[in-house]
Coordinates of C-alpha atoms in Angstrom, one line a residue:
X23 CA 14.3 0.5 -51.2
X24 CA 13.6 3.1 -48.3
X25 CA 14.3 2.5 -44.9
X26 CA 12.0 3.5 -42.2
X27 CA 13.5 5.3 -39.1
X28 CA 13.0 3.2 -35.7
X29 CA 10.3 4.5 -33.6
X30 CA 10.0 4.5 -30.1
X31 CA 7.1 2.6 -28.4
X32 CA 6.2 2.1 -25.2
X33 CA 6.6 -1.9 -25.8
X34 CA 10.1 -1.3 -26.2
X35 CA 10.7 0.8 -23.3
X36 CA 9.8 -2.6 -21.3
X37 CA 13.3 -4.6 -21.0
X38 CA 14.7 -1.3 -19.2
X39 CA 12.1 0.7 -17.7
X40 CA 12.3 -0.7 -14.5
X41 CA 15.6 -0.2 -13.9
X42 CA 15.7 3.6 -14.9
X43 CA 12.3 4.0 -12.8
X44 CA 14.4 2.3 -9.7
X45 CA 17.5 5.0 -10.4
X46 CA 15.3 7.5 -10.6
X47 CA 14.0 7.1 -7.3
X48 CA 17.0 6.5 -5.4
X49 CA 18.5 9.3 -7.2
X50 CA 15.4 11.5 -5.4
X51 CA 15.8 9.4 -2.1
X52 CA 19.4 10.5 -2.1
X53 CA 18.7 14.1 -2.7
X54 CA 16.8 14.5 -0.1
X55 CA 18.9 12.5 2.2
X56 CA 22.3 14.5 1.7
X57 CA 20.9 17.9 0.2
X58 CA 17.3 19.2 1.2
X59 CA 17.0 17.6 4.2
X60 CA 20.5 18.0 5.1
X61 CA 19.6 20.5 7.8
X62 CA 17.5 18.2 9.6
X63 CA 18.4 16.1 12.3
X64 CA 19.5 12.5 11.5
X65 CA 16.5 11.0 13.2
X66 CA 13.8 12.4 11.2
X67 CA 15.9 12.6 7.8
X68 CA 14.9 9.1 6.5
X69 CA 11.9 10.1 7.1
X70 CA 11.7 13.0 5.0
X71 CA 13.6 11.4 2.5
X72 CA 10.7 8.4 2.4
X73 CA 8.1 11.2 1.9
X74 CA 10.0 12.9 -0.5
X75 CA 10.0 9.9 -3.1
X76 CA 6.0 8.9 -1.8
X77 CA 5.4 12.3 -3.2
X78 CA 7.1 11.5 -6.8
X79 CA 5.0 8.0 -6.6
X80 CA 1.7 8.7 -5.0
X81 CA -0.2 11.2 -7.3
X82 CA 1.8 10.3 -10.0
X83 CA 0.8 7.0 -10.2
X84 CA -2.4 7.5 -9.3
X85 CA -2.9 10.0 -12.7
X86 CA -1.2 7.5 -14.9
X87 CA -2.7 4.4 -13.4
X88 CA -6.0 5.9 -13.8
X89 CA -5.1 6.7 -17.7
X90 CA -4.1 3.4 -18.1
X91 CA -7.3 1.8 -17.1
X92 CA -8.9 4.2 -18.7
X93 CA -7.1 3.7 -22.3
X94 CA -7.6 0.1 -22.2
X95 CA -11.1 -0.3 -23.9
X96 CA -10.9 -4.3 -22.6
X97 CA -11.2 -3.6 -19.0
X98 CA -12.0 -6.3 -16.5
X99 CA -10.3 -8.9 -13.9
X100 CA -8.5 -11.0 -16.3
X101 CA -7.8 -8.4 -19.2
X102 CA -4.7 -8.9 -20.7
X103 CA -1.7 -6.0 -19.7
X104 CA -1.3 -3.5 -22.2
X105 CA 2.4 -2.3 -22.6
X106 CA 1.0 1.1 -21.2
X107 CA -0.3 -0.7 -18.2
X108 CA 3.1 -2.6 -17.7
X109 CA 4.8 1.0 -17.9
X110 CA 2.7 2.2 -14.6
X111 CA 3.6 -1.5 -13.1
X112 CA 7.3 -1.0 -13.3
X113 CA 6.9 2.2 -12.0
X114 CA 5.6 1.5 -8.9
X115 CA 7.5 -1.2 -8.6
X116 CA 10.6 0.9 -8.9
X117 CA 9.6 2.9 -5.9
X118 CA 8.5 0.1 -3.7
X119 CA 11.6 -1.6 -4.2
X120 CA 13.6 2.1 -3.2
X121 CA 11.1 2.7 0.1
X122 CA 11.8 -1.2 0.9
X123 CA 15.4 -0.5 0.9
X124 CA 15.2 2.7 3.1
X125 CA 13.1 0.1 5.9
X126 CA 15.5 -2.0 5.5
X127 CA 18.6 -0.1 6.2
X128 CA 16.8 2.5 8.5
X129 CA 14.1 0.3 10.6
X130 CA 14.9 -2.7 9.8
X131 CA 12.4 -3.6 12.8
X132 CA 10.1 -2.1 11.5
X133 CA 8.7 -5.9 10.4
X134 CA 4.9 -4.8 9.4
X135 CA 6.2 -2.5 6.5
X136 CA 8.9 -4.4 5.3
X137 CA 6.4 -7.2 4.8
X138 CA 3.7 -4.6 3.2
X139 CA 6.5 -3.6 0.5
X140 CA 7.5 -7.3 -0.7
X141 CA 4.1 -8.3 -0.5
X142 CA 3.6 -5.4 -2.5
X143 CA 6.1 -5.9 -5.1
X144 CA 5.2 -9.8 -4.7
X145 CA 1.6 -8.8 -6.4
X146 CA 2.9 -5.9 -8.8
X147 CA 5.6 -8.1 -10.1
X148 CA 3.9 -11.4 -10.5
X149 CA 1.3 -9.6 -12.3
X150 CA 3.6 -7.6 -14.3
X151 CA 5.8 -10.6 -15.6
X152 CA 4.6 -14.0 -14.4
X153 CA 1.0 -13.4 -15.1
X154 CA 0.7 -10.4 -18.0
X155 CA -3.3 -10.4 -16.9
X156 CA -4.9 -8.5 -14.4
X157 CA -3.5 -5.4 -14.1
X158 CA -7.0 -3.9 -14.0
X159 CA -7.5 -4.7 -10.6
X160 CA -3.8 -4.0 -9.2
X161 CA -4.1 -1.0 -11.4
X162 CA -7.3 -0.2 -9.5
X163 CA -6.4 -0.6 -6.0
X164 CA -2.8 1.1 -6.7
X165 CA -4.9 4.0 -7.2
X166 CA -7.0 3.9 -4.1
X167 CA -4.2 3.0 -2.4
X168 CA -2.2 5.9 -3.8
X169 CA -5.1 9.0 -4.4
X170 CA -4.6 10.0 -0.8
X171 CA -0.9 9.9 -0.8
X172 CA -0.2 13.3 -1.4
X173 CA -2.5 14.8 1.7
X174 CA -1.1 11.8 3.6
X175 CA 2.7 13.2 2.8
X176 CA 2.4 16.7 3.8
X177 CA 0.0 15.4 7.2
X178 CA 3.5 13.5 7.7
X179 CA 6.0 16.1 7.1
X180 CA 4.3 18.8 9.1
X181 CA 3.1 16.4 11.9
X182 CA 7.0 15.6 12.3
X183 CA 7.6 19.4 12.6
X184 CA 4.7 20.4 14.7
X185 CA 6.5 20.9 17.7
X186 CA 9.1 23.3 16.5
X187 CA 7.4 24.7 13.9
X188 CA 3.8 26.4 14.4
X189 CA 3.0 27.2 10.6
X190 CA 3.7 23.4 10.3
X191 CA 1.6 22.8 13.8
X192 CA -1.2 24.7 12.2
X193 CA -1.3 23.2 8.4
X194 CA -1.2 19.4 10.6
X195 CA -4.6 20.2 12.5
X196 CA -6.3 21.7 9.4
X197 CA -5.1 18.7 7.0
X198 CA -6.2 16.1 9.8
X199 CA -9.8 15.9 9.7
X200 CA -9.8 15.9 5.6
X201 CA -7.1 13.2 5.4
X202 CA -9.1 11.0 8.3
X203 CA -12.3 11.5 6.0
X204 CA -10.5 10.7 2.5
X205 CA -8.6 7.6 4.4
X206 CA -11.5 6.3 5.3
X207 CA -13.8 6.7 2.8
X208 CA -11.3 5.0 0.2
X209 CA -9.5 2.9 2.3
X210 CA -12.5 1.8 4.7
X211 CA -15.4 1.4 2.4
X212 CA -14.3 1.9 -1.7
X213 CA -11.2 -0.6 -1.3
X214 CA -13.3 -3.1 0.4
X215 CA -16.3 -3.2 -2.0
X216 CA -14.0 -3.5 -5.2
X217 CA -11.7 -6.0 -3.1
X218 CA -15.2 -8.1 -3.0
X219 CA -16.1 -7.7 -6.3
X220 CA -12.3 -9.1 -7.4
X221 CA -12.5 -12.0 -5.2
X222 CA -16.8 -12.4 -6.7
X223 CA -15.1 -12.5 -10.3
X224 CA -12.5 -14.9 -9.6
X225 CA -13.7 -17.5 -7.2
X226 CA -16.5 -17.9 -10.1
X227 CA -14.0 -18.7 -12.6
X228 CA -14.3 -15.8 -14.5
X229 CA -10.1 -15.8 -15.2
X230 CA -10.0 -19.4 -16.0
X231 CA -7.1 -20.5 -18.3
X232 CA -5.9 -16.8 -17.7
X233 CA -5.0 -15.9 -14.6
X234 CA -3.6 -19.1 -12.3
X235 CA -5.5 -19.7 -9.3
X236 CA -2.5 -19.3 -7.3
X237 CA -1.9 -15.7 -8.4
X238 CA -5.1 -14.1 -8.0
X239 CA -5.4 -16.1 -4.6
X240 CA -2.2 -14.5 -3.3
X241 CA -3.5 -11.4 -4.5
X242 CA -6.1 -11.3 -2.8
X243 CA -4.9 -12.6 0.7
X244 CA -2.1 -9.6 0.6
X245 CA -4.9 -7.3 -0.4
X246 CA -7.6 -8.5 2.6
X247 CA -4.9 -8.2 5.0
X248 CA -3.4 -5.2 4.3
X249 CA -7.2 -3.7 4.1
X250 CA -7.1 -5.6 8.1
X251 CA -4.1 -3.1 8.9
X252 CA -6.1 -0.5 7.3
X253 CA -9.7 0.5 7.3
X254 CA -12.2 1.3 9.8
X255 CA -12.1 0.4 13.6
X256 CA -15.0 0.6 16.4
X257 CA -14.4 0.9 19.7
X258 CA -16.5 0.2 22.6
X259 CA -16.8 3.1 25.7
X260 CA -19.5 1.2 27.5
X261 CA -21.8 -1.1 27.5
X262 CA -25.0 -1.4 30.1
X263 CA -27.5 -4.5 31.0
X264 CA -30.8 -3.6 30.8
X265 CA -33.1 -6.6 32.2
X266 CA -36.8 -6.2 30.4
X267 CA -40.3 -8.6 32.1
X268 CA -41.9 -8.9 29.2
X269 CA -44.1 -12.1 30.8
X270 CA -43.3 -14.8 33.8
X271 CA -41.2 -16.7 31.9
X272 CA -39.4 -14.6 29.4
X273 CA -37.2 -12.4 30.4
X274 CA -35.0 -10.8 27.9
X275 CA -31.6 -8.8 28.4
X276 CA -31.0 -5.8 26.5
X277 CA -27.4 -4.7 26.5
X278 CA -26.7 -1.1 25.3
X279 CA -23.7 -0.3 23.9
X280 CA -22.2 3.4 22.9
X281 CA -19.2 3.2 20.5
X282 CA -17.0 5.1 18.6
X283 CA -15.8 5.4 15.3
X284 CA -11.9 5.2 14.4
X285 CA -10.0 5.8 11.7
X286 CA -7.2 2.8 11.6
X287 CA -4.7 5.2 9.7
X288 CA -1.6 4.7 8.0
X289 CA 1.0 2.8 10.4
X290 CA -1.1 0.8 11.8
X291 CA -2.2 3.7 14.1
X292 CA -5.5 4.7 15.9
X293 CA -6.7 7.7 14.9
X294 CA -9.8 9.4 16.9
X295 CA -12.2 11.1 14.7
X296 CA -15.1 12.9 16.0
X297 CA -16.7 10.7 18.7
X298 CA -19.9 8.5 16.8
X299 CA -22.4 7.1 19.0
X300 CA -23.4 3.8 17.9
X301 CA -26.1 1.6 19.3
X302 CA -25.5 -2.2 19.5
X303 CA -28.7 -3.9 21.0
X304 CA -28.6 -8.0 22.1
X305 CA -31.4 -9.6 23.5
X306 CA -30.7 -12.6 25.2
X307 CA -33.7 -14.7 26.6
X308 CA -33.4 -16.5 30.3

């Protein structure tokens, strides 16, 4: 009778993966923290430290989430998780759970990014273990979410350094008007249009009997309102009333307006791009 050697699969790197994704990443946290940062003053080194383990995330899981998807030949909204899909889950889950810890101990005001990271983790997890469908989509908009993360790290780092430091002054201006136009293509206009054809798919009932209403629901009420803390913003400079005769007893009011486009960036912040003028014409009869 032979015996066959245990193999390794990625199935049974499942009961533990999380946990050694989790070390991992406070490990990283906590090497930046006491050692490379260690130089730097204590304001700005949680910081840095956050970045540091974005970095080990963002790309990273934007490469293997993509792979993942693309692996799986039975893609779609309620697919069922494939162990390799699960894998890139617990990953970022891992590293949401270690940046939520750093809010919470650093900035523990901070209140709008605590609640991003456990509403986060709320929709990773659940679809990881309570749901084991859907991973497709979470898998999907983790990469979006993440495929600008690396720009958006070193626009953080050298921003924080821009004052003392001119090369970092200098790499800020020339990475700011290519992060603003990645941001908000992906954030503004790609995450929206998948985010509606998620919400298409399951308000028909195309998950029935496979992913619970109340999961993909709360999905996709974390997912529209984080895309309402980040996308694309218009604001107004002026508006002007125009009164028009067209006859004696119509008389219509054309108001002009010239606008702007903004870039509502990461943080919840307004950033300026290059001023757009924008024409917003009501007619309003007397």
């Amino acid at each position: 009778m032979t015996r066959t050697a245990p193999t390794t699969s990625l199935a049974s790197l499942e009961s533990w993966a999380i946990l050694a994704f989790f070390l991992m990443f406070l490990s990283i946290y906590l090497i930046g923290y006491f050692l490379i940062f260690r130089k730097q003053t204590l304001k700005i080194r949680p910081e840095f430290s956050s970045c540091l383990i974005s970095l080990f995330h963002g790309t990273p899981a934007a490469i293997l989430g993509s792979a993942a998807i693309l692996s799986d030949s039975r893609q779609g909204f309620a697919a069922p998780n494939t162990s390799f899909q699960k894998l890139v889950l617990d990953y970022s889950a891992a590293y949401f759970l270690t940046d939520l810890l750093h809010y919470v101990f650093f900035y523990p005001k901070d209140v709008l990014f605590i609640a991003h990271h456990v509403a986060t983790l709320f929709v990773v997890l659940t679809c990881r273990y309570a749901v084991s469908h859907g991973a497709f989509a979470v898998l999907v908009l983790l990469v979006l979410a993440e495929i600008t993360s690396a720009c958006q790290n070193a626009w953080t780092l050298t921003g924080a350094r821009k004052d003392q430091d001119a090369l970092a002054r200098r790499v800020h201006h020339a990475l700011s008007p290519p992060f603003y136009a990645a941001y908000s293509v992906v954030r503004g206009f790609v995450g929206p249009y998948f985010v509606y054809r998620m919400i298409v798919f399951y308000v028909s009932g195309g998950a029935r009997g496979l992913v619970p209403v109340w999961a993909w629901a709360s999905w996709v009420l974390v997912v529209v309102m984080a895309i309402g803390d980040d996308g694309i913003g218009v604001e107004v400079v002026a508006c002007q009333a125009l009164p028009v005769v067209v006859g004696p007893q119509a008389r219509p009011l054309v108001v002009v307006c010239q606008a702007r486009a903004l870039v509502v960036g990461p943080g919840t912040s307004l950033f300026p791009i290059k001023p757009l003028p924008l024409r917003f014409i009501f007619t309003q009869k007397r």
